[in-house]
């Protein structure tokens, strides 16, 4: 495939607004010169785009008119390599890498808190510490970004429910929520403590330059919720609320992620969790109609995502991708309140020309 000349992108205007100004205005539900954009993709996609375009990742973001930039503190804590290719990661999870036709993925190879039968067992475990993450690199990184443009800065903090069940096992975690709730409660308490410590260190190191913090927890699947709304409110919500009080006191914008069919609980996520942005808007999941979502919740929250990675991006034509981008911008972006992005990380089964079509399509919030 012939590389696409960067000059071909010059007819796609940067716009009159600065990237950070554009995103903040959109999140304030104001019309902007164009709908702001973000780009999520697996490493194999980044490598493919870089080879195709002859550009670095940073240059790709600039070329694609992406308004957000993500920063990450350096992990300096222990990493344990165990027999059988198992690695204990930064949060204590036991993982093993597997290859597939398009790249690799990491799956759980065991659960280090499977022994726990009481809250004290959880508290006595050798928990990761906030000092395992060193944010001292961020000031220089942000200064370098600021020399290029005034970007909207995002920080991925983590998921409470997901990273907690990853220490105990999914089935065990859900059954313990009913039969032995002190164990999952203690794990989520400690995980929340860790996130609060990490967040405070990042904000201090960046002098409050971070604009939005991202937290995530998949509480739904393709057809519905993983647990009842009552169970979610009783067991999961209080930990997120404790964390969010710290985030909003900073203050930063808060983007919350759950894949799947979350429409039935969307009002609670907005009102009870107190989020500013909802991600990823999985269009192939049950009940996730973009027009209805915008009509019923668009005045109360902003949206990030929505371009289908299950069907349109991997299986559609470039024209189908462009049509979906225009639809998302017109529906979700009407009156502001939308950041164009894929409905999760773009996977490596997505043709390069479809990714280019997504970011080459003009982003107008009106028909």
PDB file of C-alpha atoms in Angstrom, residues 119-120 122-123 127 160-161 164 173 181-196 235-236 238-240 242-243:
ATOM      1  CA  UNK A 119     -11.052  -8.541  55.223  1.00  0.00           C
ATOM      2  CA  UNK A 120      -7.954  -8.952  57.392  1.00  0.00           C
ATOM      3  CA  UNK A 122      -6.907  -8.667  52.248  1.00  0.00           C
ATOM      4  CA  UNK A 123      -5.382  -5.947  54.416  1.00  0.00           C
ATOM      5  CA  UNK A 127      -0.385  -4.189  48.346  1.00  0.00           C
ATOM      6  CA  UNK A 160     -12.020  -0.265  40.892  1.00  0.00           C
ATOM      7  CA  UNK A 161     -14.335  -3.206  40.180  1.00  0.00           C
ATOM      8  CA  UNK A 164     -10.323  -5.762  42.153  1.00  0.00           C
ATOM      9  CA  UNK A 173     -15.770 -11.986  43.339  1.00  0.00           C
ATOM     10  CA  UNK A 181     -19.030  -9.298  50.986  1.00  0.00           C
ATOM     11  CA  UNK A 182     -16.278  -8.209  53.391  1.00  0.00           C
ATOM     12  CA  UNK A 183     -13.598  -9.656  51.094  1.00  0.00           C
ATOM     13  CA  UNK A 184     -14.522  -7.821  47.855  1.00  0.00           C
ATOM     14  CA  UNK A 185     -15.297  -4.690  49.897  1.00  0.00           C
ATOM     15  CA  UNK A 186     -11.821  -4.753  51.451  1.00  0.00           C
ATOM     16  CA  UNK A 187     -10.166  -5.259  48.046  1.00  0.00           C
ATOM     17  CA  UNK A 188     -12.064  -2.325  46.523  1.00  0.00           C
ATOM     18  CA  UNK A 189     -11.271  -0.192  49.559  1.00  0.00           C
ATOM     19  CA  UNK A 190      -7.547  -0.789  49.156  1.00  0.00           C
ATOM     20  CA  UNK A 191      -7.715  -0.277  45.390  1.00  0.00           C
ATOM     21  CA  UNK A 192      -9.488   3.044  45.920  1.00  0.00           C
ATOM     22  CA  UNK A 193      -6.850   4.091  48.454  1.00  0.00           C
ATOM     23  CA  UNK A 194      -4.160   3.344  45.878  1.00  0.00           C
ATOM     24  CA  UNK A 195      -5.900   5.411  43.190  1.00  0.00           C
ATOM     25  CA  UNK A 196      -6.377   8.369  45.506  1.00  0.00           C
ATOM     26  CA  UNK A 235     -21.267  -2.784  46.584  1.00  0.00           C
ATOM     27  CA  UNK A 236     -19.524  -0.854  43.796  1.00  0.00           C
ATOM     28  CA  UNK A 238     -19.667   3.828  47.218  1.00  0.00           C
ATOM     29  CA  UNK A 239     -16.016   3.229  46.290  1.00  0.00           C
ATOM     30  CA  UNK A 240     -16.353   5.254  43.089  1.00  0.00           C
ATOM     31  CA  UNK A 242     -15.268   8.216  47.502  1.00  0.00           C
ATOM     32  CA  UNK A 243     -12.740   8.453  44.687  1.00  0.00           C
TER      33      UNK A 243
END
